[in-house]
Short mmCIF file of C-alpha atoms (C1' of nucleotides) in Angstrom, two decimals:
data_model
loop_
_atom_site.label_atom_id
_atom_site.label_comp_id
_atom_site.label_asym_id
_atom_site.label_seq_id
_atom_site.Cartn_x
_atom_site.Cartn_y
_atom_site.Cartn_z
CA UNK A 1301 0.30 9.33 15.59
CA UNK A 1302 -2.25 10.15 13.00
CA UNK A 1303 -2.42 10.20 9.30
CA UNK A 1304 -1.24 12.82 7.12
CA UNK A 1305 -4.76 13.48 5.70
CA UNK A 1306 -4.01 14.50 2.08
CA UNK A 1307 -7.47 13.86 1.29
CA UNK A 1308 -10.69 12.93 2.94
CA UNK A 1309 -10.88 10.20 0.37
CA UNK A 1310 -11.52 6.82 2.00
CA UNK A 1311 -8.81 5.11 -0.76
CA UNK A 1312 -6.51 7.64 -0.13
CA UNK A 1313 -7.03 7.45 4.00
CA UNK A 1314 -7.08 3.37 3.65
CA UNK A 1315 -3.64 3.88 1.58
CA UNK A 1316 -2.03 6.22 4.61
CA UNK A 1317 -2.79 3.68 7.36
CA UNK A 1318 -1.38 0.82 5.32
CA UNK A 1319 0.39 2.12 2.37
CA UNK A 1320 3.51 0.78 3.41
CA UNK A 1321 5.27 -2.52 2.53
CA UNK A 1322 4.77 -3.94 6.39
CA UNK A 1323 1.39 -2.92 8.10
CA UNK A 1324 -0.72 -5.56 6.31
CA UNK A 1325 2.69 -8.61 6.65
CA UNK A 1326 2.03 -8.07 10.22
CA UNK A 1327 -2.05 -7.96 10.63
CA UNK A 1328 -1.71 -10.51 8.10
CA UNK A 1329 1.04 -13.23 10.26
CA UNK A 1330 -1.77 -11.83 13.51
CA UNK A 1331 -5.09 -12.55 11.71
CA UNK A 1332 -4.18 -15.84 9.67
CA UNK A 1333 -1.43 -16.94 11.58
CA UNK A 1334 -2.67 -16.44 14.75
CA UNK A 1335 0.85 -14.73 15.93
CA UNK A 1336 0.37 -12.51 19.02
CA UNK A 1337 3.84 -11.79 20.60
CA UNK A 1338 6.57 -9.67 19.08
CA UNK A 1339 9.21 -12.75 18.87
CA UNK A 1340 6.16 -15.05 17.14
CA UNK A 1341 5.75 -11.98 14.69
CA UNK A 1342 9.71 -11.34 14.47
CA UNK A 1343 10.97 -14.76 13.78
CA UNK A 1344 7.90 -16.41 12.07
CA UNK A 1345 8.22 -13.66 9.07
CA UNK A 1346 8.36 -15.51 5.89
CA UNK A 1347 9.70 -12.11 4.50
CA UNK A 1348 12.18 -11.06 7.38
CA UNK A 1349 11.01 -8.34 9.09
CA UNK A 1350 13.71 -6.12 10.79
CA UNK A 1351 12.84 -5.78 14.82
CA UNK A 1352 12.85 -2.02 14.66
CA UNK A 1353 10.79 -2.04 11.68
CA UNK A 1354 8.36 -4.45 13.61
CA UNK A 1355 8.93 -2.12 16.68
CA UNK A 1356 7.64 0.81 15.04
CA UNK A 1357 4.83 -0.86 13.17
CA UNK A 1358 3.20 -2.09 16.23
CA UNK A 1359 3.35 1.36 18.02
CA UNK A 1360 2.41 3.19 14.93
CA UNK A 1361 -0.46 0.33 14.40
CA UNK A 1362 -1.85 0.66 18.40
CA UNK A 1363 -1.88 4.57 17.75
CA UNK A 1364 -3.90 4.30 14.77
CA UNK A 1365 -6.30 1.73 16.66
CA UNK A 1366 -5.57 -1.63 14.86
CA UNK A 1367 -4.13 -3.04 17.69
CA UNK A 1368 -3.95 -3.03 21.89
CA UNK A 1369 -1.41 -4.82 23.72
CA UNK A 1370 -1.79 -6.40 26.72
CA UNK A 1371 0.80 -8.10 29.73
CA UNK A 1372 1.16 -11.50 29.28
CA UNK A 1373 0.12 -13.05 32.72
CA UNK A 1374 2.28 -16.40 31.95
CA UNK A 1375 5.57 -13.84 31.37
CA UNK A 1376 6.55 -10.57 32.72
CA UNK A 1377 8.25 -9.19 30.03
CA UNK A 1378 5.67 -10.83 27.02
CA UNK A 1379 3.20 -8.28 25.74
CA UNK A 1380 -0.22 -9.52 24.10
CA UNK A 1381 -1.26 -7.59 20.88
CA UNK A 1382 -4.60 -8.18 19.92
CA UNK A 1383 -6.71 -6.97 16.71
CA UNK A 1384 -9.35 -4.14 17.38
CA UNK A 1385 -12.42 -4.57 15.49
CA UNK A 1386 -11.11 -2.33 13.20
CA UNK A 1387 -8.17 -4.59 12.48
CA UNK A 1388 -10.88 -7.61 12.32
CA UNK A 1389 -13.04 -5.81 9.70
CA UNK A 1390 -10.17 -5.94 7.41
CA UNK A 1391 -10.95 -9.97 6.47
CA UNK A 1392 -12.64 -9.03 3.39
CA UNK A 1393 -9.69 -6.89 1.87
CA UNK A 1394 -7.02 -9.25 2.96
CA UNK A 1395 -9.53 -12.09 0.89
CA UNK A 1396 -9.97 -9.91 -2.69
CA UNK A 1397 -6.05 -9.27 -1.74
CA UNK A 1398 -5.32 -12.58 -1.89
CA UNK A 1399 -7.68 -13.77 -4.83
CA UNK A 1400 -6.16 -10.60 -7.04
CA UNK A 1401 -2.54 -11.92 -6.47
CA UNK A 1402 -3.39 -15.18 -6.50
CA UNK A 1403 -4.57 -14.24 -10.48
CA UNK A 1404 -1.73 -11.93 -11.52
CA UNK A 1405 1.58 -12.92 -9.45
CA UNK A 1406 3.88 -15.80 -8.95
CA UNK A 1407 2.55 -17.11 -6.51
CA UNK A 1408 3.66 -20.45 -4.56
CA UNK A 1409 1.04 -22.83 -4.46
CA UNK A 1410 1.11 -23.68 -0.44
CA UNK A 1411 1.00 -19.74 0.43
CA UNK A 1412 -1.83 -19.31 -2.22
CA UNK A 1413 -4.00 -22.47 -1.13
CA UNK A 1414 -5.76 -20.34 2.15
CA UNK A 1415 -6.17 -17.29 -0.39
CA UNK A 1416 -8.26 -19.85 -2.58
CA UNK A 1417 -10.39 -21.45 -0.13
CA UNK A 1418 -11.02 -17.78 1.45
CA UNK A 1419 -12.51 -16.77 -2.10
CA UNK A 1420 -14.14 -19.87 -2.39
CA UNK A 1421 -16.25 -19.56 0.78
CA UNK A 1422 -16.98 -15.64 -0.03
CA UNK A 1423 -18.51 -13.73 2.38
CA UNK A 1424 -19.74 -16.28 4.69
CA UNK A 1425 -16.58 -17.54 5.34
CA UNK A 1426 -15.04 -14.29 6.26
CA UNK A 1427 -17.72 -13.61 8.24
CA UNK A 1428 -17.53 -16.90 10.25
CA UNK A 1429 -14.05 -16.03 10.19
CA UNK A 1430 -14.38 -12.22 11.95
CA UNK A 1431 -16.50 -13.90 14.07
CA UNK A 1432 -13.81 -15.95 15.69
CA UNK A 1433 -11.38 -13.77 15.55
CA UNK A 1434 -13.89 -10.99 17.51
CA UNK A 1435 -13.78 -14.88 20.00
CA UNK A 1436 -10.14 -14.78 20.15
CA UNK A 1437 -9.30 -11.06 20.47
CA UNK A 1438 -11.44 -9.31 22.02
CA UNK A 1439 -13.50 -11.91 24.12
CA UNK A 1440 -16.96 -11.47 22.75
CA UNK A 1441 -19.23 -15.09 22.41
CA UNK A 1442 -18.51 -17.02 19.64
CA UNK A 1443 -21.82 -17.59 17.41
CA UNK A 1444 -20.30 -20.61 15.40
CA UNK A 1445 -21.38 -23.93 17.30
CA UNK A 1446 -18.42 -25.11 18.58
CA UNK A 1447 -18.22 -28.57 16.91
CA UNK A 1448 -17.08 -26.77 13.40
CA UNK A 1449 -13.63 -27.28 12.54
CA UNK A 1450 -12.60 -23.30 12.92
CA UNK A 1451 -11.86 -21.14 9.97
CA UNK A 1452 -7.91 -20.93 10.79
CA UNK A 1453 -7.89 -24.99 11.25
CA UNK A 1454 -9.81 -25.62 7.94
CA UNK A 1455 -7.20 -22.97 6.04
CA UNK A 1456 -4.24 -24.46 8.17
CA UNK A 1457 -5.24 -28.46 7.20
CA UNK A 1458 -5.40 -26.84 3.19
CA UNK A 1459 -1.81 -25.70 3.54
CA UNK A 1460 -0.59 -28.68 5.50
CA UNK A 1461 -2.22 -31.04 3.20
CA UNK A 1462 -0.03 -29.54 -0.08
CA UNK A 1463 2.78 -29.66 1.99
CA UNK A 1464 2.83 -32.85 2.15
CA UNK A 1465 1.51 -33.65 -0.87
CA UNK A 1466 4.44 -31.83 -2.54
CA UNK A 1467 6.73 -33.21 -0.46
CA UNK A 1468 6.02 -37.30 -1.50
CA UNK A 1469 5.91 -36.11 -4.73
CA UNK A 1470 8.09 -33.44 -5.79
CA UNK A 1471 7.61 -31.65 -9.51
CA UNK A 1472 10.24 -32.57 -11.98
CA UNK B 842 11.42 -4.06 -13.23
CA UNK B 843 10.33 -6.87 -11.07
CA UNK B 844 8.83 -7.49 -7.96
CA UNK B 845 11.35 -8.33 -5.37
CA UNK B 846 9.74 -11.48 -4.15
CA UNK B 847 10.27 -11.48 -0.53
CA UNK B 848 7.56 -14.14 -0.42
CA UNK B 849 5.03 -16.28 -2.70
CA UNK B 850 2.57 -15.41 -0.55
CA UNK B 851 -0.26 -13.73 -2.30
CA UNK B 852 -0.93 -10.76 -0.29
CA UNK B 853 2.85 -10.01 0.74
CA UNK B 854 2.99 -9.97 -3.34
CA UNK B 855 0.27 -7.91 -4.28
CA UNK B 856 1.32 -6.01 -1.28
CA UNK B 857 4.99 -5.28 -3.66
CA UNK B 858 3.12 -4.32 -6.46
CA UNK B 859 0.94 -1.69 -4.60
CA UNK B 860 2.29 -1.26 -1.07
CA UNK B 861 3.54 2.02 -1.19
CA UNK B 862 1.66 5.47 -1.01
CA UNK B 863 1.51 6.55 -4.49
CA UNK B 864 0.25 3.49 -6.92
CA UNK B 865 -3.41 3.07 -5.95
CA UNK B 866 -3.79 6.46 -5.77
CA UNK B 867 -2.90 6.73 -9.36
CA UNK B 868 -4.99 3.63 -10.73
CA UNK B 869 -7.84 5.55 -8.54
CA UNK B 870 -7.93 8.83 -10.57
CA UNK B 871 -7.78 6.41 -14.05
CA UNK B 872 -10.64 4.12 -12.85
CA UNK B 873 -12.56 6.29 -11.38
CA UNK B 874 -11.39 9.72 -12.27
CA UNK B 875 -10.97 8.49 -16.33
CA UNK B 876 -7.79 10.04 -16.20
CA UNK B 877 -6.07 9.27 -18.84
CA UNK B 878 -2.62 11.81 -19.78
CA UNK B 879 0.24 12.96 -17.30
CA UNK B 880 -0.89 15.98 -17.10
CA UNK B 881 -4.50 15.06 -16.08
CA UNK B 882 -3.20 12.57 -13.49
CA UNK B 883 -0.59 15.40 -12.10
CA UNK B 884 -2.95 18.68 -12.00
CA UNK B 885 -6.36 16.95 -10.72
CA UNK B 886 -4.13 14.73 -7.84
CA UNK B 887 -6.34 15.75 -4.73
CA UNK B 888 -3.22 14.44 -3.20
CA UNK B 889 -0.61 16.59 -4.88
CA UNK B 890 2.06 13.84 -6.28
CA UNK B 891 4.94 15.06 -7.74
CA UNK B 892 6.19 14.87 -11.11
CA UNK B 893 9.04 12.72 -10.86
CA UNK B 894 6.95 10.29 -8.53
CA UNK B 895 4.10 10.09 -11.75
CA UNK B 896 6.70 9.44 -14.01
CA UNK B 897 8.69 7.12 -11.89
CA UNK B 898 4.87 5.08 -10.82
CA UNK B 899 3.54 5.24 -14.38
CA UNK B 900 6.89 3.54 -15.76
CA UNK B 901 6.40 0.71 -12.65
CA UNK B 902 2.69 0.19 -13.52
CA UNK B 903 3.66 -0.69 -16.85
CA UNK B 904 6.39 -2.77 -16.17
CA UNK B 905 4.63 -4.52 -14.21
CA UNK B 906 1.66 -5.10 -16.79
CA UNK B 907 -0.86 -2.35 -14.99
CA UNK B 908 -0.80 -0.07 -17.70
CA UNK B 909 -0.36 0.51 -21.45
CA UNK B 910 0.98 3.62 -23.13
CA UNK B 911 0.07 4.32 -26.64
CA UNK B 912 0.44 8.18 -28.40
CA UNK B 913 -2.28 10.33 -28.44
CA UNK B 914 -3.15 10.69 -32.47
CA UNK B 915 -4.16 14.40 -31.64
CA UNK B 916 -0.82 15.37 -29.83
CA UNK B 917 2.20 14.23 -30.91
CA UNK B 918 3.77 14.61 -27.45
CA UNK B 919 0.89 13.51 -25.77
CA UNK B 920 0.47 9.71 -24.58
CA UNK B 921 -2.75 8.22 -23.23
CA UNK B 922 -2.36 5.28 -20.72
CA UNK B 923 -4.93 2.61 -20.19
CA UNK B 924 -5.18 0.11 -17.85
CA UNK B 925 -4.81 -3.50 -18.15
CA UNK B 926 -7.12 -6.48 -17.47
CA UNK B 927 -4.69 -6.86 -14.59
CA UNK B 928 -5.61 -3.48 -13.39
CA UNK B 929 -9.46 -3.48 -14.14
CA UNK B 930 -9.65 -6.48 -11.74
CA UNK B 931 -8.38 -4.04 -8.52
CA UNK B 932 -12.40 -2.61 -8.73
CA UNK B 933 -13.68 -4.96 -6.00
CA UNK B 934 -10.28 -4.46 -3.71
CA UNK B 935 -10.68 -0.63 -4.43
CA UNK B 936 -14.44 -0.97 -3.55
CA UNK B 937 -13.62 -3.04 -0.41
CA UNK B 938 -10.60 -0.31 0.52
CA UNK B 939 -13.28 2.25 0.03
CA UNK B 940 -16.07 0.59 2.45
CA UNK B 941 -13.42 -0.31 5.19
CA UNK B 942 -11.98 3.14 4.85
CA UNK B 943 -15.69 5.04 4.83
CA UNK B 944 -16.54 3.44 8.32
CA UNK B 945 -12.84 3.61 10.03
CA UNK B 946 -11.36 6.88 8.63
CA UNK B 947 -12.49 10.87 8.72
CA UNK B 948 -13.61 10.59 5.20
CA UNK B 949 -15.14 13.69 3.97
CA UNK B 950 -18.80 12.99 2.68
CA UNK B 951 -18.54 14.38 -1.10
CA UNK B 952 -15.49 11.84 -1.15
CA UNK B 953 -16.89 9.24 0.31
CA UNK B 954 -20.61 8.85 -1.57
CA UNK B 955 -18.63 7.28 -4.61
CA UNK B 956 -17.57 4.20 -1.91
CA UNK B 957 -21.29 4.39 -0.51
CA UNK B 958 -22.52 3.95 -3.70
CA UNK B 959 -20.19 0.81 -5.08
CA UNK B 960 -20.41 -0.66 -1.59
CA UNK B 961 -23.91 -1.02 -1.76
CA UNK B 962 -24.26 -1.77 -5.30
CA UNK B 963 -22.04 -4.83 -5.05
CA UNK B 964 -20.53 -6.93 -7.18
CA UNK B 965 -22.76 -6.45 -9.78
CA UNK B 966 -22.30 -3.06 -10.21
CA UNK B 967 -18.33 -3.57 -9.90
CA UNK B 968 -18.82 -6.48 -12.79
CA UNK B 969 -20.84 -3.18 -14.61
CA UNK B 970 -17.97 -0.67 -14.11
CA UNK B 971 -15.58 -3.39 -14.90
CA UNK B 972 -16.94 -4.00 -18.26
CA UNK B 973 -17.30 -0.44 -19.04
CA UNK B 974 -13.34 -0.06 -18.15
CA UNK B 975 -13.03 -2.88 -20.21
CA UNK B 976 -14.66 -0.97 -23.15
CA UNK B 977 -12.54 2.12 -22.55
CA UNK B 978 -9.52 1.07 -22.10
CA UNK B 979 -9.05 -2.39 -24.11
CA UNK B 980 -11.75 -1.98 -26.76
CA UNK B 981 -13.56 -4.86 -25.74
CA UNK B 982 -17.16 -4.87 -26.89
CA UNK B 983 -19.76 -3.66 -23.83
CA UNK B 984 -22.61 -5.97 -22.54
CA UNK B 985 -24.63 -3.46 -20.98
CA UNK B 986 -26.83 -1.93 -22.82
CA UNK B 987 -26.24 1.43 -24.25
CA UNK B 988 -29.12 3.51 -22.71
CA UNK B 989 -28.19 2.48 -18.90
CA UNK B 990 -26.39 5.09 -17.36
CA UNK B 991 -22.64 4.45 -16.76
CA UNK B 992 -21.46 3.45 -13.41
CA UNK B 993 -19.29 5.90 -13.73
CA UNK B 994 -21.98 8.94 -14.86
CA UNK B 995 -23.74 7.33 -11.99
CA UNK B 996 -20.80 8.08 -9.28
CA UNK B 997 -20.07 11.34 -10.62
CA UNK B 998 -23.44 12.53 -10.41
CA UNK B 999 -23.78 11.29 -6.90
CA UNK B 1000 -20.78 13.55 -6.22
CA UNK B 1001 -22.08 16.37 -7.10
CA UNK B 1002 -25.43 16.04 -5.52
CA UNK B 1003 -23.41 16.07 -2.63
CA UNK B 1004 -21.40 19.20 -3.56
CA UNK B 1005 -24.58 21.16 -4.70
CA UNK B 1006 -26.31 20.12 -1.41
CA UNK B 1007 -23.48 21.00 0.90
CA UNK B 1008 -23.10 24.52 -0.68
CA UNK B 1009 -26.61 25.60 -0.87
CA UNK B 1010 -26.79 24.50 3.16
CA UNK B 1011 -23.04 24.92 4.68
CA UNK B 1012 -22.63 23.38 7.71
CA UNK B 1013 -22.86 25.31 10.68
"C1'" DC C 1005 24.68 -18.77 37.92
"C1'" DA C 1006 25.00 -19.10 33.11
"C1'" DA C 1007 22.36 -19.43 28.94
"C1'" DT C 1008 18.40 -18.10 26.81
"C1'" DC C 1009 14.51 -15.41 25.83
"C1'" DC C 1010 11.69 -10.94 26.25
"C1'" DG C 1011 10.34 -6.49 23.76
"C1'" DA C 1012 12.55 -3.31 22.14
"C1'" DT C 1013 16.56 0.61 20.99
"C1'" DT C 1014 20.74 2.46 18.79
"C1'" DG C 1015 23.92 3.57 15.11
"C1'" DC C 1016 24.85 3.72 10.48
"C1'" DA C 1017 24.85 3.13 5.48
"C1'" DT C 1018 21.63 2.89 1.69
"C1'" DT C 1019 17.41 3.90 -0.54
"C1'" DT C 1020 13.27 6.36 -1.26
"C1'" DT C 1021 10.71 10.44 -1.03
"C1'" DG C 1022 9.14 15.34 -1.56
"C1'" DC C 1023 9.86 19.46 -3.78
"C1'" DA C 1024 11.24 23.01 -7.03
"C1'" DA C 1025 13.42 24.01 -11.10
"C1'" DT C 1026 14.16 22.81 -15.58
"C1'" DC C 1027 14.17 20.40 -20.21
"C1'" DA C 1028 13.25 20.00 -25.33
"C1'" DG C 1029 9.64 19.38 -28.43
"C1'" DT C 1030 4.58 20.67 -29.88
"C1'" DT C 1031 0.66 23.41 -30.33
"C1'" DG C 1032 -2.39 27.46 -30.65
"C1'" DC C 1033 -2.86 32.08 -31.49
"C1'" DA C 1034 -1.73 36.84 -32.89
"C1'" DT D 926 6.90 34.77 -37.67
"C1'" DG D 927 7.05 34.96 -32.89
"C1'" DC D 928 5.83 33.63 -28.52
"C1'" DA D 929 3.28 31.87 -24.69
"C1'" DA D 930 1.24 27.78 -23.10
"C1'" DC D 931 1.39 23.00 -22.80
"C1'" DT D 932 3.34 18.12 -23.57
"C1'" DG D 933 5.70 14.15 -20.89
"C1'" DA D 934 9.16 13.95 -18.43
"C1'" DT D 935 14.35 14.70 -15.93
"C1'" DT D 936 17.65 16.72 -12.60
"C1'" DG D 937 19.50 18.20 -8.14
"C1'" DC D 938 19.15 18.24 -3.47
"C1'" DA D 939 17.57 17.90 1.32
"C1'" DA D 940 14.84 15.09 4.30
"C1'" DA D 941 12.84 10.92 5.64
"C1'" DA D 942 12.37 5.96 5.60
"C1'" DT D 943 14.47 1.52 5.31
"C1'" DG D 944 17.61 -2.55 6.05
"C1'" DC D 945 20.80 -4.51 8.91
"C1'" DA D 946 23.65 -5.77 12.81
"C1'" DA D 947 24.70 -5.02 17.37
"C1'" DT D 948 23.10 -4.24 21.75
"C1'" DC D 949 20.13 -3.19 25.94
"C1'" DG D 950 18.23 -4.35 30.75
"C1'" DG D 951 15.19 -7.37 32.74
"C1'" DA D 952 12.96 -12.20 33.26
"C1'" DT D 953 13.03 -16.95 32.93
"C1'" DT D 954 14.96 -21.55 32.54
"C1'" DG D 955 18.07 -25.34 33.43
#
DNA sequence: CAATCCGATTGCATTTTGCAATCAGTTGCA
DNA sequence: TGCAACTGATTGCAAAATGCAATCGGATTG
C-alpha cells in the first residue's frame, strides 16, 4: 500500500498515513502502553477497536513502514509488532497531541496525567523516551544509565497514583 | 455536534476532533494559506476537497469551537471565517506534523521549505506566528513589533525562492 | 480431549466519502 | 436593464469505509 499523494505537502502526506480515527489509537496503546500482540492491542482498547479494523491497520501500518512483525518464539501462532524508527520519531506529535487536548477537550484526569508529565519534561523527556523505545524495539543500546526509573514506569506510577487517589476519595 | 467520546484520553480525543482526512487540511490553508472565504478555501485546495465536504468540515470546526463565521461587510453573501484560540494553538502540532512528515514522506521541496523553516525556527517563531494569527483573526493587539517581517511574509517568500530557483534550473 | 487462546477473515447493514450538478441570492459591467 | 460571474452552500447518487457479530483453522493449556 502507499498513500494517495494528493499533494507533496508534508501536512497533507502526515494526514494520509494517519488521517484516520485508528492509526495513532494503535501506535499510541504500542508506544505508551507497551502492547505488542494483536489480542494485547484488541482487548486492551479503551475505545473498542473492531478485530478487522485492527487487522487492516496493522497490515496497512507494516506497508507504510511504521511497523514489522515478528514470530513470537514463546508461541507459534503470536506475532511480534514492533515500532520502526519511523513509528518511534512520532513521540513528539503524540506529546503536543496530548498537551492540545489536554487544553481544549474533556478530558479524564487519569488518561490526561501521562499527557501532562510528557509536556512537562519537553523535549528531553521524549527524547529519553525514543531512546528506550529504539531499546525495546529495535534492539539498539540503551544510552539512559540503567538505574533511572524508565520513561513508561515514571508515566505508568503518575496514572496509578490518581487511580488510587480517586479511588479513597471519590468527588462528590 | 459533539465529539463522540470513545475515550477521555487526550489524544484518542483530539484524535475525534481532527482524525479524519479533510480538517487539518482546512485549518492548514487558513493558518498558513490566510484563507479566509469558501471560495478561497475550495479553489486554492492543492488537495481538491469537495464542496459539500467544505461545507460539511467548516460547520464541524465551528461547532466544535475551531472557527468563527462572521459576514463579510463588502459582500453580503460572503462570510469570512477565523479561527479560534482553540485553533491558533494547533501551530506547534502542525509544525511537528510538518517536521515528522518532511523526513518520512516524498514531500516535494517548494512544499516542504515552509516546515523547514518553522522546524528550525522553533517555538519562538511558532509563539511569533501565533500572535500574528492572534491579531488577524481575534483582534488581539500584536507584540511584535511592526517593522519585523511576518512569519508568514517570511514562509511565503521562502516558497517562492524555491519556485523561482527550481524554474530557472529544472531538474534534469 | 475439551476448553481456551492465537491472529485474523467473512458477511452484512450502516455510515461516510467523492463527485458532479445545481441552487437562490449578489455583484459588476455593458 | 440584462446578463454573466460569483457567493456560500445543497442535492443525488455511486463507491468506499466502518462497526459489529460470527467464525476460521491451528496451537496451547489443563
Amino acid at each position: 500500500m502507499s498513500i494517495d499523494r494528493r499533494s507533496g505537502c508534508p501536512i497533507n502526506l502526515s494526514l494520509e498515513v494517519f488521517g484516520d480515527r485508528w492509526s495513532l489509537i494503535i501506535l499510541r496503546d504500542m508506544i505508551f502502553g507497551g502492547k505488542r500482540h494483536f489480542r494485547e492491542l484488541l482487548n486492551s482498547s479503551l475505545e473498542g477497536i473492531a478485530s478487522n479494523i485492527l487487522a487492516d491497520r496493522l497490515k496497512r501500518l507494516m506497508e507504510l513502514g511504521l511497523l514489522t512483525k515478528a514470530d513470537d518464539p514463546s508461541h507459534k501462532q503470536k506475532a511480534i509488532y514492533s515500532l520502526t524508527e519511523m513509528a518511534i520519531t512520532l513521540v513528539p506529535i503524540m506529546a503536543q497531541l496530548g498537551a492540545w487536548g489536554r487544553v481544549w477537550l474533556p478530558v479524564t484526569e487519569e488518561l490526561s496525567i501521562r499527557a501532562e508529565l510528557l509536556e512537562k519534561g519537553g523535549p528531553p523527556l521524549w527524547e529519553q523516551f525514543m531512546d528506550e523505545l529504539r531499546h525495546e524495539h529495535l534492539g539498539l543500546p540503551s544510552k539512559t544509565p540503567p538505574d533511572t526509573p524508565t520513561v513508561r514506569q515514571q508515566l505508568r506510577a503518575a496514572y496509578e497514583e490518581v487511580v488510587a487517589r480517586k479511588a479513597e476519595a471519590p468527588s462528590v
